[in-house]
């Protein structure tokens, strides 16, 4: 009868962890939205991108005129010697000069066009870098979410196991008192309970670490997290995933755009070897308080052409260096493609492995439950001992922990695969959040001629 009570406790103790009360729980989408809105890494990368937008405005400024106003004033004393009764005469005047100058570049050897092109490529590259950071943060949030949910489940399983083993020990001690089991079997039950307590302490420590990692990425932590279903909108096959990665992986896109910017830089430096043409206009007023008063006005308009002949070889050296950088960027692009293929293949295999393991562990749970029930019945008729029951309980615990871990692995693997193929952004995931639009700030910065204020891009 005592063993029947023990079996009821075992059944209740190993309640399905994923059906626990979810009051106060945060969904994975809510965690992703919070990370997208508030994670400092994403916010910092957005600020970096806005700074890059200003690079386009700076490049365009070479098409715009430069206007300056200068003015000078002061005192001027002139001493002169005159032959006659007055041997010396001194004159103090207040000269004043004001000048307005306008300089307009007409042609800079193609440098302005190349500078604008380079700046635009850099902006696009930094947008890809922002997307990489966004994917990294969202993947980190999904991973941390899965870790916490898994570790909460594992901790609850270990707590349930500890409670069951406490009842097991009580039942074994009662049976020892009436001579049904030996002292050795009591010691075995005590040993297994001590191990369960150690496992529960270790599981709690692992959960604390996971909670800290979650808070770092997301910013806060609710009481409970529930393991959710993995993503379903995934590539249909590994070749399909690799094709998507080659085109959409943000590491590949970033490397391609950096290469384009390097090519524009070669053209920009090469422009220093070509002639340049500048239009200069000025208006000048000169006044001097002499007697009679002196005043003059000068208007001028000039065109200046500059033809570089030889500049110590430094420009040509910089061109050669820039071409080497282009070669470097092209090789880095080729490596980025290889890295994307490797990441995609690895993510695909991890996902397939995780799915297969889930089925295996679920089958193991069913088998372990049947085995434990059978061992319990055999103990009642005397054909099995306490150690057999303890071993069966441990196998069931291990199988259930395995299910929790592989469910987490499958969940994270789907997010990792989406990241590898460039589809783990807030837009691609369809998160319920107002998306950051980098184009708004870019257009404002591109056409801004005045102002010192720096906005946040909204």
Steps between C-alpha positions, in 0.01 A plus 500: 500500500786736583655427163170586330505839675858543385402430137221762519751752632736413217228556241398835649861608554595458136223728375549628148721805542356679197147499643601702807306816576631767264372800694755776474681324215650694212466370147799468272363766264467741792861435595614556141303825476652631821851411384435664162380821665741535788816294454801738521692319225222563249458861611875560475513354150211722393694804622804381308287472185367853548860622523570322170204684345686823567786371287273531195416858593871574539575352158217699339634819657772507235225591249388789718648852513723623779407853615719707729487853636814664637550842648799693633527831680753681719711812538772614264754773576708651222795730566637706215779757473422814302758758394399839625391675816318184626769239518276207593140399458315199651169359373281244685238313298252216559516263203209256455467212255206260448501215250246240389644199314320213331681189379328238286659176386420430136714194443722303740623222275198282580583496870164635614307233312729231640473640854120499485499148358740378769297666775178340373664157496626555853146590613360186337778295658420644841133415446610140443714527813194625692302203369780267613488654847121477505516132403769435761292662774177325398679165477657568839157584642345183355792293629481656846122448504543134409775456758289645781190302401708180475679559829173582677357172371812306602493658846134407547572144387785477749283642778229246419759224494631611839150494650436156355827366637419643843179298498693204361742521793213522749333196345828306497568582866147384591558173315838460672334530840272207419784300345394519134827660380861511615707784646691509170183590312432781747851632441444482124184708536686753717782521246262557212319773695829677570585485132159645414560790738839565340340490154231743613763741637697478176185557293417806706849640444469444126164678502648800682768529231239473225285769663799735514569443130133562420494825694814614318336456159133575566525738794269335753371160602149377590436222747430225249589430139338233289678302229322597179464336164792548260479716188331336204574731204834340421687393185362176360841341449869559561565611137211746531648633825845540344355687201321739735816551704709588195255776409362619833757427771583840645866411545519437125309820423726701731815363342370567148420863580833558672667375182296746292602784733866404460465514121349848526791605719743411218309729263493775763877497547558473127310828460785679675710443186244674278445874443261695722300813420375750756290816461577782745301819553564783744366842598726729704452839665800706617462817709758730657432813708737725318441851384339481258329172601620201297261220396520231234289203388638200315299223330674202346415169337777255412531142387792295624624182337755281672691231314710272721829405338693318769434471873802302625333170406283488812168504314605214273616305804162552666328375183710185502422447869128554435507238225658253742217574743253416223673164452481443874128586510426264211669211678313589819177489301584152371571391856174654620312284248681192629424596860132546414487156338670343802270675750193400300610137468581479870168659601313262268670193645446615859131544423466156341691339787285678758177387337616140491614515863165635615322199356756268656471657845120503486506131417746453786260675740213270403721193532642616834150563640392149402822353636462681832146375541615147423790520747262627767270202450794262506621653827159429652536131418862491616676445166662847499670709768517869592806561281305389194231755580760774553663421168165506320417836656836641390447379144162670489647823636784492246254446216278788609800731541609389153163607358531844661851548366427385147185713483717799582759391245239471225354841584840673492608312187206641303600854598862429418405370155289810434799712603736313267274567200449866593138471615523562875403867506202658669345562158552143378369356827197729485545616859223726634719809531560827317797430277801728488528655153860610427392664174322787677812636666705434188276718285496779758879495540563473127322823417583701812699819432456657845454401862697348785235284667543121487172306511445136598377394157131474585 
